Coordinates of C-alpha atoms in Angstrom, one line a residue:
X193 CA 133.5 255.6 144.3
X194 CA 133.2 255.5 140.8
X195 CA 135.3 258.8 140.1
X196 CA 138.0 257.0 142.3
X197 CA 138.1 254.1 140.2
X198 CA 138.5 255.7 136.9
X199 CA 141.5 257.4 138.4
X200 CA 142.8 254.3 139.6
X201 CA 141.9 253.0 135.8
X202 CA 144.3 255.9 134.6
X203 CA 147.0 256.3 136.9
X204 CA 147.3 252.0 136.0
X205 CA 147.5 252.6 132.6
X206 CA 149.7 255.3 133.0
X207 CA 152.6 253.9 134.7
X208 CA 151.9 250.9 132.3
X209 CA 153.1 253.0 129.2
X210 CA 155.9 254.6 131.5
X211 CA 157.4 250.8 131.7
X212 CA 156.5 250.5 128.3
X213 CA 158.1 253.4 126.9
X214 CA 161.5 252.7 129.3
X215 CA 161.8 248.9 128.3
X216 CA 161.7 249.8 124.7
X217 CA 164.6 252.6 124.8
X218 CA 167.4 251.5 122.9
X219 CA 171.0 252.7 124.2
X220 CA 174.1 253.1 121.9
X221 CA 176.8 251.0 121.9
X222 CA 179.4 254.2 120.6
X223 CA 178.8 257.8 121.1
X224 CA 180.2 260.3 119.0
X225 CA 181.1 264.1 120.2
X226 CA 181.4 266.5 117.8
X227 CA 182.8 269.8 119.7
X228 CA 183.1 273.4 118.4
X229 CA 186.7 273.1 117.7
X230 CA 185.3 270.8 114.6
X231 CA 182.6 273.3 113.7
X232 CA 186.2 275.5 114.1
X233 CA 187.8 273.5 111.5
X234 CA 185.2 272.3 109.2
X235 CA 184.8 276.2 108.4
X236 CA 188.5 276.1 107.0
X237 CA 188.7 272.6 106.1
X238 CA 185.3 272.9 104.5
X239 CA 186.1 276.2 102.4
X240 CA 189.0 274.1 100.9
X241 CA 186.7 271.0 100.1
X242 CA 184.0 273.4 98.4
X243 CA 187.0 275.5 96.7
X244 CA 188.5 272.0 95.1
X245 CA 185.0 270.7 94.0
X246 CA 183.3 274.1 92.7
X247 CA 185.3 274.0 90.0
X248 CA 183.7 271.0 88.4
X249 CA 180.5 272.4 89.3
X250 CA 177.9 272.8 86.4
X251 CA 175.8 276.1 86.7
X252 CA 172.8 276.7 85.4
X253 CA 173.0 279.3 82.4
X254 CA 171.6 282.9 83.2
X255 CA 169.3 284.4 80.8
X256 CA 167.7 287.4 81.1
X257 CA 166.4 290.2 78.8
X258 CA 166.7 294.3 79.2
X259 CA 165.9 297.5 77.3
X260 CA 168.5 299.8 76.8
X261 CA 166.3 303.5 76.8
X262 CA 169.6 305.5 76.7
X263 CA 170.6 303.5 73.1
X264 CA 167.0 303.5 72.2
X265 CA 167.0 299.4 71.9
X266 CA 163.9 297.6 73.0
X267 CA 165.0 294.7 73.8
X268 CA 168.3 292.9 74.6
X269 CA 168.3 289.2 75.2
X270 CA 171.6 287.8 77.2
X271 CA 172.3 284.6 78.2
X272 CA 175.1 283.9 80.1
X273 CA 176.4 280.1 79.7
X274 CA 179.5 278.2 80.6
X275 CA 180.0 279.4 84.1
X276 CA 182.7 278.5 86.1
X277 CA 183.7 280.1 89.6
X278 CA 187.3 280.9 89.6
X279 CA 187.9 281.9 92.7
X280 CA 186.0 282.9 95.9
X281 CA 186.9 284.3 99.5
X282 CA 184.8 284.3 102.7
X283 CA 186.5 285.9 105.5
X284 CA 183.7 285.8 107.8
X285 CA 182.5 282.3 107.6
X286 CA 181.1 280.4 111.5
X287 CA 179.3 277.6 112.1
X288 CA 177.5 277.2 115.8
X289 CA 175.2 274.5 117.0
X290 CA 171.4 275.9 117.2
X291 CA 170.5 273.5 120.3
X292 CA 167.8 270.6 119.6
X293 CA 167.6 271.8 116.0
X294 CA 171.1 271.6 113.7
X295 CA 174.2 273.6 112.7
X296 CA 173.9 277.3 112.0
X297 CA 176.2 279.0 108.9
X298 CA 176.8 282.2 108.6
X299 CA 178.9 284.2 106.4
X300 CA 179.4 287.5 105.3
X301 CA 181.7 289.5 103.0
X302 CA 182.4 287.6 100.3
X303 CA 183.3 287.8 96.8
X304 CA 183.4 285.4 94.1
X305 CA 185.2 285.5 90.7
X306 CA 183.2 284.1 88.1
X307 CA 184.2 283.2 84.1
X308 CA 181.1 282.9 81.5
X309 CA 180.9 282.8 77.6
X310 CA 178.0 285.0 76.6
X311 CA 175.5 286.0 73.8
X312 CA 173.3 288.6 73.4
X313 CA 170.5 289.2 70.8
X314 CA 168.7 292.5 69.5
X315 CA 166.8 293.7 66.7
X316 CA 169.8 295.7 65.7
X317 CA 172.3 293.4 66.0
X318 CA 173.5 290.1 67.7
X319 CA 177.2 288.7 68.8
X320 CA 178.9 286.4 71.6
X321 CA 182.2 286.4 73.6
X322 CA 183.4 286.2 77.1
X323 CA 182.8 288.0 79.8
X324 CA 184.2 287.5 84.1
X325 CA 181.5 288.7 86.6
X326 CA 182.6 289.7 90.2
X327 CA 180.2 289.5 92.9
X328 CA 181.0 291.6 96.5
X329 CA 179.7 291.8 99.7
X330 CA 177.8 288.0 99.4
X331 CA 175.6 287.3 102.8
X332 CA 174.7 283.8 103.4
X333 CA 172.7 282.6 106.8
X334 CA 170.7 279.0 106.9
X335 CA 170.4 276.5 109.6
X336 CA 171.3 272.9 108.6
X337 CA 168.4 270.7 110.3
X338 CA 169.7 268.0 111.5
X339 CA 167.6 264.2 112.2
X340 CA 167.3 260.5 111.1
X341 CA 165.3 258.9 109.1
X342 CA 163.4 255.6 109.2
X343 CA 166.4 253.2 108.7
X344 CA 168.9 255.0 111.0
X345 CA 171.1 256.8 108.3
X346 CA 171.5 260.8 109.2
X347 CA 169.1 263.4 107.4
X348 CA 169.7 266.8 106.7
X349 CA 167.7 269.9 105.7
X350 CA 167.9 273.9 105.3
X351 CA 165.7 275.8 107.1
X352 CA 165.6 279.6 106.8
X353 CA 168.0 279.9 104.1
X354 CA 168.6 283.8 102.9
X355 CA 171.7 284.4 100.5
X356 CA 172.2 287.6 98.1
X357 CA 175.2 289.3 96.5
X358 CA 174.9 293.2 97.2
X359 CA 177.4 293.6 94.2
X360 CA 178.0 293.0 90.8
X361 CA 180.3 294.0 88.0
X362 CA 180.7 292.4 84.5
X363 CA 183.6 293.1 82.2
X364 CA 183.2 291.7 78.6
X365 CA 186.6 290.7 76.2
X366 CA 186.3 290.6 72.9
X367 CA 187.2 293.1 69.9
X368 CA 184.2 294.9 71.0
X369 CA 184.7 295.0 74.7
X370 CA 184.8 298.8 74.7
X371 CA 181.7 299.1 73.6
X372 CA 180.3 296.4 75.5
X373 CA 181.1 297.3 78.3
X374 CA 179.9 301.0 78.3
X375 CA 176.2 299.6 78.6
X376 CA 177.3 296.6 81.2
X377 CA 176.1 298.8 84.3
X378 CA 172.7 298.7 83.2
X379 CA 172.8 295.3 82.8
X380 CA 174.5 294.4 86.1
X381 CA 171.6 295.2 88.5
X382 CA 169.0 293.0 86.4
X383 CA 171.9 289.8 86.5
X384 CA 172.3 290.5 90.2
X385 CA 168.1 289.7 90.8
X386 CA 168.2 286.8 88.8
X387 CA 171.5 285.7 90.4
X388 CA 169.7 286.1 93.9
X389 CA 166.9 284.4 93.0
X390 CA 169.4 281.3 91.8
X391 CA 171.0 281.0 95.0
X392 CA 169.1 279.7 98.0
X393 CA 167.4 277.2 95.4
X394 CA 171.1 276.1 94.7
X395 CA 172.1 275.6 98.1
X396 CA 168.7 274.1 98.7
X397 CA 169.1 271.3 96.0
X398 CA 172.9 270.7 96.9
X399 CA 171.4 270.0 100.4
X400 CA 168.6 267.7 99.4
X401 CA 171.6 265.8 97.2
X402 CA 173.8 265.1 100.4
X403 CA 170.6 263.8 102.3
X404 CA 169.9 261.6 99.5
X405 CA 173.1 260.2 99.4
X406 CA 173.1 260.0 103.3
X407 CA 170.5 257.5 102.5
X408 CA 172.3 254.9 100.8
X409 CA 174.9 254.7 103.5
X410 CA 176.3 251.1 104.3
X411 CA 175.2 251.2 107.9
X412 CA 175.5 247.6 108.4
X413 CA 178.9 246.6 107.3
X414 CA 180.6 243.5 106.5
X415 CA 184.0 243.1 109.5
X416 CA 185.1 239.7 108.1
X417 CA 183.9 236.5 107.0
X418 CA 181.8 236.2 110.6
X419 CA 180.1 239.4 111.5
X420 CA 178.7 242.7 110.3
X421 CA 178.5 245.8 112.2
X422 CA 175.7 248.1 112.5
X423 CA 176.6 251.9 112.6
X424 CA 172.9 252.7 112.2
X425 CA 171.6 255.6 114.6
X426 CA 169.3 254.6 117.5
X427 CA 168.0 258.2 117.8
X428 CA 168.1 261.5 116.3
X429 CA 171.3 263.6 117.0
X430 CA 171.7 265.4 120.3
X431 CA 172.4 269.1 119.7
X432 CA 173.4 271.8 122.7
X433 CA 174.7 275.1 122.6
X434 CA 178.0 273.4 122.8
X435 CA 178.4 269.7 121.1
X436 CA 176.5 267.4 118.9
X437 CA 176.0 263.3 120.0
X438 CA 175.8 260.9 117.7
X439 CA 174.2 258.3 119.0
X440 CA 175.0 254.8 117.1
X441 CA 173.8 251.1 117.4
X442 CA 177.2 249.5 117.8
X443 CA 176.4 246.2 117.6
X444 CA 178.0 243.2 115.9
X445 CA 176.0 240.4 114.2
X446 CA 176.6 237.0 112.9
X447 CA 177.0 237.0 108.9
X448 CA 173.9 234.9 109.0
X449 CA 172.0 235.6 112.0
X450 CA 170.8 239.2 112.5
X451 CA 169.5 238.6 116.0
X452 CA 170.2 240.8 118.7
X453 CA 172.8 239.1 121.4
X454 CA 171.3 237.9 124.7
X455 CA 172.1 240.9 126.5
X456 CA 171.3 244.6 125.9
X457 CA 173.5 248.1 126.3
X458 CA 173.8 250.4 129.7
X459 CA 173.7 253.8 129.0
X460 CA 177.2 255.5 129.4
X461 CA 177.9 258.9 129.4
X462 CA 180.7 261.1 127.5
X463 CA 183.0 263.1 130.2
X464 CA 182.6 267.0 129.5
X465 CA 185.2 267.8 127.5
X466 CA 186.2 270.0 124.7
X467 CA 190.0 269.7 123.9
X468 CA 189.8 267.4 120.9
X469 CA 187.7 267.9 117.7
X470 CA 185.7 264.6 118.0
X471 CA 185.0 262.2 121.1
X472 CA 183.7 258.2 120.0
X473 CA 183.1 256.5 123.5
X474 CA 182.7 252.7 122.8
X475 CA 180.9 250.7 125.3
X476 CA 181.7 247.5 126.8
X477 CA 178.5 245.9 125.0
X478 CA 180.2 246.7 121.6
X479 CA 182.7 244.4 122.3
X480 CA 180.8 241.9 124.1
X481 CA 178.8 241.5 121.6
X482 CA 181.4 241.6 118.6
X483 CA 182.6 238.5 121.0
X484 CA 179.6 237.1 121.2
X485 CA 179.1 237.0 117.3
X486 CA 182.5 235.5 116.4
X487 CA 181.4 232.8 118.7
X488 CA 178.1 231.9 117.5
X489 CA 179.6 232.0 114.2
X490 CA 182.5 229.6 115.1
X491 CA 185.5 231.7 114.6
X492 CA 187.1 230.9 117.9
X493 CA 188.4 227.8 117.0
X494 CA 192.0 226.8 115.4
X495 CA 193.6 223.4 115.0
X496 CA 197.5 223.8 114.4
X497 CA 200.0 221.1 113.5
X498 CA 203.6 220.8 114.3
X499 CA 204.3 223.0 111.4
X500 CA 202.2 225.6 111.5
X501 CA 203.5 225.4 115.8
X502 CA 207.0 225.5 114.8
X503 CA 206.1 228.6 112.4
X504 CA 205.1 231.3 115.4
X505 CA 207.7 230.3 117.5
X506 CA 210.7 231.9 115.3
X507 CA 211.4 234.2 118.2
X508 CA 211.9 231.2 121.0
X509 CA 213.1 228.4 118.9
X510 CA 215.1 226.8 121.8
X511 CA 211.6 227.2 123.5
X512 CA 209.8 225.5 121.1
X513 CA 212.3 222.2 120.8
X514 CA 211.8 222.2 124.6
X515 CA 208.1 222.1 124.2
X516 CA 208.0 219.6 121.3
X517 CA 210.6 217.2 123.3
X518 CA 208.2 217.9 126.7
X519 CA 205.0 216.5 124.8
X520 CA 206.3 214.3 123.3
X521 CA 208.5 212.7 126.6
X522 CA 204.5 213.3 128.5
X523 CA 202.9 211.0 126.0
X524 CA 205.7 209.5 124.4
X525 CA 204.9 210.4 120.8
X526 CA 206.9 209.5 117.7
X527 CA 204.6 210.7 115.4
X528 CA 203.4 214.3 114.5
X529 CA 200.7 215.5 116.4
X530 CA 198.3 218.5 115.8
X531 CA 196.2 220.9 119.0
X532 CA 193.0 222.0 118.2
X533 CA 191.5 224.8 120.7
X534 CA 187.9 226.0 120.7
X535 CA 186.7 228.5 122.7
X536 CA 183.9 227.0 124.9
X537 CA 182.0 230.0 125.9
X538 CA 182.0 233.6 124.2
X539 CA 185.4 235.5 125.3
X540 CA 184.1 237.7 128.5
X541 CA 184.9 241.6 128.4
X542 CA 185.8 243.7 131.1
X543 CA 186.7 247.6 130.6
X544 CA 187.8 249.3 134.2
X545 CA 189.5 252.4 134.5
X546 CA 192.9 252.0 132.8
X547 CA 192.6 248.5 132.3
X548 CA 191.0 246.5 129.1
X549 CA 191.0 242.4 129.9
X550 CA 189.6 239.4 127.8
X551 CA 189.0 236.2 129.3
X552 CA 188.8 233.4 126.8
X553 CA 187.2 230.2 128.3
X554 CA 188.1 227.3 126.2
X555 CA 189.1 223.5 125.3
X556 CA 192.4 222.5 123.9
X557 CA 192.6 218.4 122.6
X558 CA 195.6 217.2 121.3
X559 CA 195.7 214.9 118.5
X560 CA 198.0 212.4 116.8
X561 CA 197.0 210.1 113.4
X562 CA 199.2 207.4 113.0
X563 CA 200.1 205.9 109.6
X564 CA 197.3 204.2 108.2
X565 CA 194.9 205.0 111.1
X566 CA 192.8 207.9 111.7
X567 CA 192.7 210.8 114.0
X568 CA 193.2 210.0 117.8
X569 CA 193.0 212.5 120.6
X570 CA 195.7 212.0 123.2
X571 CA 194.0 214.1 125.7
X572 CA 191.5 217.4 126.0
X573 CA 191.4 219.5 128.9
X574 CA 189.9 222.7 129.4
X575 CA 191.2 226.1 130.6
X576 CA 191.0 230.1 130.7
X577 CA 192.9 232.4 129.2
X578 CA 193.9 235.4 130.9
X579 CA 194.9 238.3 128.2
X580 CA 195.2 242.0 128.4
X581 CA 194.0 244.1 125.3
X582 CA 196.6 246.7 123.8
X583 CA 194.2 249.5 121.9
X584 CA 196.0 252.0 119.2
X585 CA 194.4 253.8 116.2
X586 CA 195.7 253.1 112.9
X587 CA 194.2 255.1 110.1
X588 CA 190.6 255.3 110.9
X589 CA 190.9 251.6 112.4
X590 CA 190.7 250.5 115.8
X591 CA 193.4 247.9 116.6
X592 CA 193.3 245.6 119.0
X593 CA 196.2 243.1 120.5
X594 CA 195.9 240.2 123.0
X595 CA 198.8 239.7 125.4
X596 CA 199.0 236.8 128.0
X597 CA 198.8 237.5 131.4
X598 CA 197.2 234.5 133.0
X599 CA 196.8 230.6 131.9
X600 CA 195.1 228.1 134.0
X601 CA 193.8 224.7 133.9
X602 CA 190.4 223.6 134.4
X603 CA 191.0 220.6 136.7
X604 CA 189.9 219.9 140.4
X605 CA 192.0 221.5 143.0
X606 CA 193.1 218.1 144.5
X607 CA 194.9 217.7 141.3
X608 CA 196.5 221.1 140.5
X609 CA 199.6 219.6 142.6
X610 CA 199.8 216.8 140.1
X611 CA 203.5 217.5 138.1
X612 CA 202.2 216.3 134.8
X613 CA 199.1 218.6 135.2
X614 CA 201.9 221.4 136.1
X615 CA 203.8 220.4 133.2
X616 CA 201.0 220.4 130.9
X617 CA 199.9 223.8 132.2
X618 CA 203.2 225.5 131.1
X619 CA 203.6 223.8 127.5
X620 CA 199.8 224.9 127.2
X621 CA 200.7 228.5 128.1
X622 CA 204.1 228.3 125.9
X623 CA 202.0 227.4 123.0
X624 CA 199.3 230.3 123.9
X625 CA 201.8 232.5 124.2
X626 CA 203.8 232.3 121.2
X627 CA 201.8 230.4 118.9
X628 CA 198.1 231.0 119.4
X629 CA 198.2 234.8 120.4
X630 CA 200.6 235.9 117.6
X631 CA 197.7 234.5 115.1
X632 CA 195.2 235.8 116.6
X633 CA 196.9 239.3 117.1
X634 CA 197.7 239.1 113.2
X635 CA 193.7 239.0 112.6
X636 CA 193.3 241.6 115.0
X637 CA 195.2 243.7 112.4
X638 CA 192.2 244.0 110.4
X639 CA 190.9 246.1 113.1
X640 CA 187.2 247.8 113.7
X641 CA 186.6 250.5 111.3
X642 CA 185.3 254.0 112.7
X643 CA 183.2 256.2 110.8
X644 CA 185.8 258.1 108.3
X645 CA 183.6 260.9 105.9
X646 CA 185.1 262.3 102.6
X647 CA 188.7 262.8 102.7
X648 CA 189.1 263.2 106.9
X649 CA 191.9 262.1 109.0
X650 CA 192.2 261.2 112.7
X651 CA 195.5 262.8 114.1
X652 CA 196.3 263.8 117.6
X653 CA 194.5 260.9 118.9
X654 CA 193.8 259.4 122.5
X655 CA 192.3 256.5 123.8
X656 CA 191.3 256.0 127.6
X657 CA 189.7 252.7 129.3
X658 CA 187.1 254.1 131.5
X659 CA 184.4 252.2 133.2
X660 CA 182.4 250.2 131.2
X661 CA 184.1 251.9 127.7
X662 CA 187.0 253.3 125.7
X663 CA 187.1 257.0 125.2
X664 CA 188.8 258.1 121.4
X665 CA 190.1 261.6 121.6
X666 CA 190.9 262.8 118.4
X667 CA 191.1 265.6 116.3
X668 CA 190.3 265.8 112.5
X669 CA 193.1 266.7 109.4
X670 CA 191.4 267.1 105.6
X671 CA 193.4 265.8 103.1
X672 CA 193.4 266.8 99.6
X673 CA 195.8 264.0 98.4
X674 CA 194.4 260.2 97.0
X675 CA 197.0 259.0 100.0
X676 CA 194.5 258.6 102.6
X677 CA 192.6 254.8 103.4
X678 CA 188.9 255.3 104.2
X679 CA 187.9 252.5 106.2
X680 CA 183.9 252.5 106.9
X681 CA 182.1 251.8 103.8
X682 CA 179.6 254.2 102.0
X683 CA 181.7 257.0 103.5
X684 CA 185.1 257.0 102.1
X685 CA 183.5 258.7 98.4
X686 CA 181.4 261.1 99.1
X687 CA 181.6 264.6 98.0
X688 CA 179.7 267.6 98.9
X689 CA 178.3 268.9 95.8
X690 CA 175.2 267.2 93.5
X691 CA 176.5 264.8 90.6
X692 CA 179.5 263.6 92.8
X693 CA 178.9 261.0 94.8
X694 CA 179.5 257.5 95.0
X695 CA 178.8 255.0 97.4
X696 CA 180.6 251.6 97.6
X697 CA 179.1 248.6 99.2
X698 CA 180.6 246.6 101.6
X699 CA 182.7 243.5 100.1

């Protein structure tokens, strides 16, 4: 009896940490696919970005020191400074995903052409000069490790690095060269050990640079003068023999309220494809909730006058004196009059296959203030707004556009037959439609930033509405010019090598 309760005990307080452990997982609100065809690219694209930043790269000095038995010297001291790589070549350069570990590099056959100033010292005699070293057959293999750390930004590490040159050959210039370079062989096998030595160290530290500067990533970034946005991950990335998932939070905040919305995420899932470069899926919860904190933070509200009417309907300005003249015959108004609207609830979202609506529940009063009197409202009623959502990618921006498709009244049936309520119902949607909207769509410009690293551009890009989110197709272009617009701050600066990078904070 006993052994039969302590099972009972267990098997409770098992399925109690079950529940526990599913009611804390957090799902993403975007999803980003990274395929092969990036790995694919990133070895080209990536060979250009090293070959453009090397240049500036600062490397150690070598120093070493040799005998030279067939001259009968004891002792040479060298040291090799000022060393810049001219040029390099790696022909057989690929990148794989390792699954549930990181990205493995391999690469094989290279060379390298490298420039150095030089000085050597004996107790016969002493000089300096210049001297270019070329290094064949270079073998490089490492796995980049890759994870998150406590505040959601990416981590990287090596693991298993190995990297040697098989070959070296130096070639001093100088008055002397001839000379020189009749006792260089000797001295090319003891610069090639130190060399090797240097390298996985190198990569090593270059790697431990990026993850630092990973760490200061603006995860949660400023959208306007309402929200912020947090990018951060909600888990470590998701590697197979065949993609990596990036799994982010996605989730908008009021500026001064960091409080999760009253509703949570449902997992999605990615279609299995591998046409494009990079896949972001953007879940429905993403944009209820960026809806959600513009209306706790009161931006869905606008009071317009007559004016600032007349101004947005340039395109229909017969339509708008027959609006003006309608209002004013309804109420019989000499006077200018202003509408204030206010959304009454937070817009509601709905993504279905091929189909992206917004449904904007709100008031609209109308106002007049007489000379010498204050502010009186005529009348307030309160209606929804029917509006499709246009999607396009702009730069590395998500645009959004609100069209019209519905306007309706909030009154009792029994008075939807009423001709002033009908009346009122059009000038309402006349004034939505070419007044309200065109602002709105005009903020919209600003769009939602996706995540844009050093010097990348989305081209050849897609966008499906499937159920429950939008699926971005794109693939990636490097550009070496200063034309491109970053748009997710912390990523637009940084570079690849140590001593490069800067981060900028959201404004």
């Amino acid at each position: 009896m006993r052994g039969r309760t302590v099972l009972v005990i267990w098997g409770c307080f098992l399925l109690w940490n079950l529940y526990i452990s599913s009611s804390q997982t957090t799902y993403p609100g975007i999803k980003a696919r990274v395929t092969q065809r990036a790995l694919d690219y990133a070895v080209q694209a990536g060979l250009e970005m090293i070959e453009e930043m090397i240049k500036e790269k600062n490397i150690p000095d070598l120093k070493g020191s040799e005998s030279l038995e067939f001259l009968k010297i004891d002792y040479v001291d060298y040291n090799f400074s000022n060393i810049k790589i001219n040029a390099f070549s790696f022909p057989n350069t690929s990148l794989a995903f390792v699954p549930g570990a990181g990205i493995k590099v391999l690469t094989n056959h290279g060379t390298t052409n490298i420039s150095t100033d030089w000085e050597i010292r004996s107790p016969l005699f002493q000089d300096s000069g210049g001297a270019d070293l070329f290094l064949s057959e270079i073998y490089f293999t490492g796995i980049i490790i890759l994870t998150q750390n406590d505040f959601g930004h990416p981590a990287l590490k090596l693991q298993d690095c190995f990297a040697q040159a098989s070959h070296a050959h130096v070639s001093f210039s100088g008055d002397l060269s001839v000379l020189y370079n009749s006792f260089a062989e000797p001295m090319e096998k003891p610069i090639l050990k130190n060399l090797n030595g240097m390298l996985c160290p190198i990569i090593t530290n270059e790697v431990e640079a990026l993850n630092v500067n990973l760490s200061t990533l603006e995860v949660l970034t400023k959208i306007d003068n309402y929200t912020l946005l947090d990018y951060s991950l909600v888990g470590p990335p998701e590697i197979t023999e065949h993609y990596l998932n990036l799994n982010l939070r996605g989730v908008f905040y009021p500026l001064e309220n960091l409080a999760d919305p009253p509703f949570s995420p449902v997992p999605f899932v990615l279609p299995e494809r591998s046409d494009s470069m990079i896949y972001i899926g953007i879940s429905e919860y993403f944009f209820k909730s960026a809806s959600f904190a513009h209306f706790v933070a009161g931006a869905f509200g606008v009071t317009l006058s007559t004016k600032e009417i007349s101004k947005h309907f340039i395109q229909n300005s017969q339509g708008l004196g027959n609006v003006l003249s309608q209002i004013a015959e309804i109420y019989i108004l000499s006077q200018p009059f202003m509408l204030e609207i206010m959304a009454t609830e937070p817009p509601m979202v709905n993504l279905q296959p091929g189909n992206f609506t917004l449904d904007i529940p709100a008031s609209i009063m109308m106002l007049t203030q007489p000379e010498n009197s204050t502010v009186q409202s005529i009348v307030s009623m309160d209606f929804v707004a029917s509006t499709s959502v246009g999607l396009a990618i702009l730069g590395q921006r998500l645009i959004c556009s609100l069209s019209l498709k519905r306007f309706r009244l909030t009154v009792p049936e029994s008075n939807r037959s009423d001709i002033k309520v009908l009346r009122f119902e059009n000038i309402l949607s006349s004034i939505l439609h070419f007044g309200v909207l065109p602002l709105a769509n005009t903020k919209l410009q600003q769009g939602f930033p996706l995540p844009n690293p050093h010097k990348l551009s989305f081209v050849n890009s897609d966008i499906e509405v499937l159920e429950g989110f939008l699926l971005i197709s794109t693939d990636l272009k490097y550009e070496t010019s200063s034309k491109q617009q970053p748009s997710f701050h912390g990523w637009e600066d940084l570079s690849l090598l140590n001593g490069q990078w800067m981060g900028k904070a959201a404004p």
